[in-house]
PDB file of C-alpha atoms in Angstrom:
ATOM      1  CA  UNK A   2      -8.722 150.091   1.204  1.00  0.00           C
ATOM      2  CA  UNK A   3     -10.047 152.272  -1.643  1.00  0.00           C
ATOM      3  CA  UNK A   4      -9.611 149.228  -4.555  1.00  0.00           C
ATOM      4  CA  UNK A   5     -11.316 147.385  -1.759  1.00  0.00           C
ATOM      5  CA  UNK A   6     -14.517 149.313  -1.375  1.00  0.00           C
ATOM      6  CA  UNK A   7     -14.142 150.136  -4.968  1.00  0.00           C
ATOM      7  CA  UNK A   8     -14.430 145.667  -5.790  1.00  0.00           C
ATOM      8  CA  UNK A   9     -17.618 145.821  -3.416  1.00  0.00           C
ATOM      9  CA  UNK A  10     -18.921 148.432  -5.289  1.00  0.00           C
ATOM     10  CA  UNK A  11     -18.591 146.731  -8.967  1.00  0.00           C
ATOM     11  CA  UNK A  12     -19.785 143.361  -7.615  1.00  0.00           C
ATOM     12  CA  UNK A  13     -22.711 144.918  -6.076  1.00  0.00           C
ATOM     13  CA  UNK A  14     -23.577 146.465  -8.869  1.00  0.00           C
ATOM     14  CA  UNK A  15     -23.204 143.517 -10.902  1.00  0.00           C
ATOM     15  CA  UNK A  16     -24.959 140.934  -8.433  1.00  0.00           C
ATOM     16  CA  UNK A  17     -27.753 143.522  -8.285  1.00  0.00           C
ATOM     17  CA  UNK A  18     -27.661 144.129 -12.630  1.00  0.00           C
ATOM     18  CA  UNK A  19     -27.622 140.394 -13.262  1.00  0.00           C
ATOM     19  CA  UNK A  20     -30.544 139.338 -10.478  1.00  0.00           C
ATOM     20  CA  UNK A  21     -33.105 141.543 -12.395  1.00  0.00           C
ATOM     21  CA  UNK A  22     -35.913 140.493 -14.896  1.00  0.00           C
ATOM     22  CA  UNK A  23     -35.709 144.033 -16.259  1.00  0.00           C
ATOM     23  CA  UNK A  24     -32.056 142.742 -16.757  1.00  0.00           C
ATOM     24  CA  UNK A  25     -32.824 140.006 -18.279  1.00  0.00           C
ATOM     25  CA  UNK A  26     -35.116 141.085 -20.799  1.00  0.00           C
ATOM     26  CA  UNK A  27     -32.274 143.904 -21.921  1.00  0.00           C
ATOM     27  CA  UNK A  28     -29.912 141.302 -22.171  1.00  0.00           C
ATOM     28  CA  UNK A  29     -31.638 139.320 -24.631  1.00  0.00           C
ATOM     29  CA  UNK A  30     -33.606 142.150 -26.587  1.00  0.00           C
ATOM     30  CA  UNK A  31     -30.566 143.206 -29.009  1.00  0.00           C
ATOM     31  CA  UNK A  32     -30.441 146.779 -28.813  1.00  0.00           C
ATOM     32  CA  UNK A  33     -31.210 147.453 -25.505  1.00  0.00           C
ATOM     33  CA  UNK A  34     -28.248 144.852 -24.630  1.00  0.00           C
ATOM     34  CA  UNK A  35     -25.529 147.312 -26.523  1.00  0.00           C
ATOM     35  CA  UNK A  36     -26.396 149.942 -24.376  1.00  0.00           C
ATOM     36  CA  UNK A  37     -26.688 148.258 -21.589  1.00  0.00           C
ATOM     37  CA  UNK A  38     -23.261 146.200 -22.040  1.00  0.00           C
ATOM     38  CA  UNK A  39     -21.882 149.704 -23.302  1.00  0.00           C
ATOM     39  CA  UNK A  40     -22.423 150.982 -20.154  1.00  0.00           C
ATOM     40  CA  UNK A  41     -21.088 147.965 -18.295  1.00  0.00           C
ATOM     41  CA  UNK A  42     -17.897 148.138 -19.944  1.00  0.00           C
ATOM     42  CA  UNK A  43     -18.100 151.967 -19.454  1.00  0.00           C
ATOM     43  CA  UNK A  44     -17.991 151.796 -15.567  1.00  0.00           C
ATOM     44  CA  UNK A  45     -15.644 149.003 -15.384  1.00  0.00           C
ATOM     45  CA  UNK A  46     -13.110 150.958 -17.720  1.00  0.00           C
ATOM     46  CA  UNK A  47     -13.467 153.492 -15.073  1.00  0.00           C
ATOM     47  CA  UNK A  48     -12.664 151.251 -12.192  1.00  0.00           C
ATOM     48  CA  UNK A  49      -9.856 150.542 -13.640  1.00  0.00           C
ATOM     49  CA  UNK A  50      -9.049 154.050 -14.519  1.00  0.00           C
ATOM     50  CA  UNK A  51      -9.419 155.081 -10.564  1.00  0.00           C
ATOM     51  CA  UNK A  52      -7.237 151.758  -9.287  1.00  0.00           C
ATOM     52  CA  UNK A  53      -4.390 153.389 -11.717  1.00  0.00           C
ATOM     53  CA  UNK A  54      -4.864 156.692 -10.089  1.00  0.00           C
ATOM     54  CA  UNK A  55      -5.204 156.070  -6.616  1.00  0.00           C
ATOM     55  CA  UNK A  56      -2.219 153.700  -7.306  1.00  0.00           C
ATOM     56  CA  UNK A  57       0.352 156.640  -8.536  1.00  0.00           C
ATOM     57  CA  UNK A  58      -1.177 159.126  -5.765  1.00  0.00           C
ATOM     58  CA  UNK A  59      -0.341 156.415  -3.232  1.00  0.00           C
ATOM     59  CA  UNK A  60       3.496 156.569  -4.453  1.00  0.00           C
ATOM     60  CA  UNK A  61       3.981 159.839  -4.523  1.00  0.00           C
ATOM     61  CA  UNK A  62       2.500 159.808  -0.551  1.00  0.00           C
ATOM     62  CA  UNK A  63       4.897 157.178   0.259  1.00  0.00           C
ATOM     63  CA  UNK A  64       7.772 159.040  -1.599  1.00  0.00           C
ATOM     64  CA  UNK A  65       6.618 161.934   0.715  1.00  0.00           C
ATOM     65  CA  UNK A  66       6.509 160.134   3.852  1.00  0.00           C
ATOM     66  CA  UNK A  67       9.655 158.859   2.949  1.00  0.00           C
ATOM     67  CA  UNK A  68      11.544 162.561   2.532  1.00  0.00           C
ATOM     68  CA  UNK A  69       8.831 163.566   5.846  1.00  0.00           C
ATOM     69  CA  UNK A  70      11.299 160.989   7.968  1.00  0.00           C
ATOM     70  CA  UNK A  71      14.596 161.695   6.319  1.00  0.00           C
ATOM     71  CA  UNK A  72      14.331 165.411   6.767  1.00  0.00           C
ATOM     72  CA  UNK A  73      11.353 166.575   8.783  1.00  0.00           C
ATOM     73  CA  UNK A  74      12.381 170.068   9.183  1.00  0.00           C
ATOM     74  CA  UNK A  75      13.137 170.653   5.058  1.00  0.00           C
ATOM     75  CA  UNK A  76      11.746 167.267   3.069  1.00  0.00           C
ATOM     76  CA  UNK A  77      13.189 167.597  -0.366  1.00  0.00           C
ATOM     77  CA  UNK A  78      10.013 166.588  -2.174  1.00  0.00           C
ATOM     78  CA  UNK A  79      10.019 167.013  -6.035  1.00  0.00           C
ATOM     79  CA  UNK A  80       7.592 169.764  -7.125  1.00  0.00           C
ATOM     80  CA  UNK A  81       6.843 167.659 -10.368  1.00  0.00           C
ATOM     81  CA  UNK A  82       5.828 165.063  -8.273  1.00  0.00           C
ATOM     82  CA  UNK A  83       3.225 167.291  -6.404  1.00  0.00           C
ATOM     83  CA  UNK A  84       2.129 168.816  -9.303  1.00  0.00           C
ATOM     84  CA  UNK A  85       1.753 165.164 -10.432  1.00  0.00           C
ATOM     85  CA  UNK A  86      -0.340 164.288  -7.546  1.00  0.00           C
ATOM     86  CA  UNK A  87      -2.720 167.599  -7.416  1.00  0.00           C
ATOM     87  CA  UNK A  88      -3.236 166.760 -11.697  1.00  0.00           C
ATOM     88  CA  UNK A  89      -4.320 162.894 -10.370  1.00  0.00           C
ATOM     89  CA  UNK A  90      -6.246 164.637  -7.468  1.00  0.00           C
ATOM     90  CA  UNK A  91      -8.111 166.675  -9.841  1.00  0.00           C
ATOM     91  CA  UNK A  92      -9.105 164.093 -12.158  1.00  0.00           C
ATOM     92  CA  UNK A  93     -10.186 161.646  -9.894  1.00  0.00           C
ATOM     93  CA  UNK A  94     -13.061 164.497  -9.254  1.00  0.00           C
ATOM     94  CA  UNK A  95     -13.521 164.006 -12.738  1.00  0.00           C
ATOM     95  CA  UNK A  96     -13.658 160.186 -12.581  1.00  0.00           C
ATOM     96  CA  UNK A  97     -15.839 160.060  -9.844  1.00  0.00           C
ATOM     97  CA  UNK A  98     -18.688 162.398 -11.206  1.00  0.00           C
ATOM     98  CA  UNK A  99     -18.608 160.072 -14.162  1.00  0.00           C
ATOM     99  CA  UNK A 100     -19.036 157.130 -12.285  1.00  0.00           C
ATOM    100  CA  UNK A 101     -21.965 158.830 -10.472  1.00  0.00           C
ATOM    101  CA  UNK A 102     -23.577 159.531 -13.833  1.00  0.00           C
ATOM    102  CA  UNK A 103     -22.740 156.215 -15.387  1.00  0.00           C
ATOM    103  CA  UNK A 104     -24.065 154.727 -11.617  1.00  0.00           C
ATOM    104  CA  UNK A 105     -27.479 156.758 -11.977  1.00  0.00           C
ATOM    105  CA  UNK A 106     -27.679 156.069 -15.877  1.00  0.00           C
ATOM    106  CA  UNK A 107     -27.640 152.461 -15.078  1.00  0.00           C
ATOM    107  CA  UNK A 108     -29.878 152.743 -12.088  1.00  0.00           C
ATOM    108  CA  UNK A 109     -32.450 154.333 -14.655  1.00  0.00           C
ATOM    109  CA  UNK A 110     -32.326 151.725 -16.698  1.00  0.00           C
ATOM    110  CA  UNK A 111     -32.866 148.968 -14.537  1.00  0.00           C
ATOM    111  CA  UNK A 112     -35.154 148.718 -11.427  1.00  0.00           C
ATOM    112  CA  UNK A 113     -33.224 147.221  -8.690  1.00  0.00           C
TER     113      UNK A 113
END
């Protein structure tokens, strides 16, 4: 569901980067295209840095479950594992913020 409303997102905010004439004229003006393509390559880096994430917190959830079923009154879950998940917890916070900034950077630089 998430990498699902996460795709949406990026090809929204492509469709909507690419049917611009500000666009346009950044794309061809040189400078203005490095940034612009920087920033690009920025927030899809960081797409792909949330689908990891959400992928290893999903695992450890199912490895949870799993132990939930086996044992309900005592799971044996592996601390390391839920410190794992509450580090990934705490820096998809982080990825997320930067995504917003990246996001409002972009909207900045183009009208949509």
């Amino acid at each position: 569901m998430t990498n699902e409303v996460m795709n949406k997102a990026m090809d929204n905010l492509l469709d909507k980067r690419a049917n611009t004439d500000e666009f346009n004229k950044m794309y061809y003006r040189g400078e203005e295209t490095d940034k612009t393509l920087n920033m690009i390559e920025k927030i899809e880096e960081l797409f792909e840095i949330i689908r990891e994430n959400r992928k290893y917190q999903k695992s450890i959830l199912c490895d949870k479950k799993i132990a939930m079923r086996r044992n309900p009154e005592n799971p044996e879950i592996d601390t390391k594992a839920v410190e794992l998940y509450a580090k990934l917890q705490e820096e998809m916070v982080v990825h997320i913020k930067e995504l917003k900034t990246f996001t409002k950077t972009m909207e900045k630089n183009i009208a949509w």
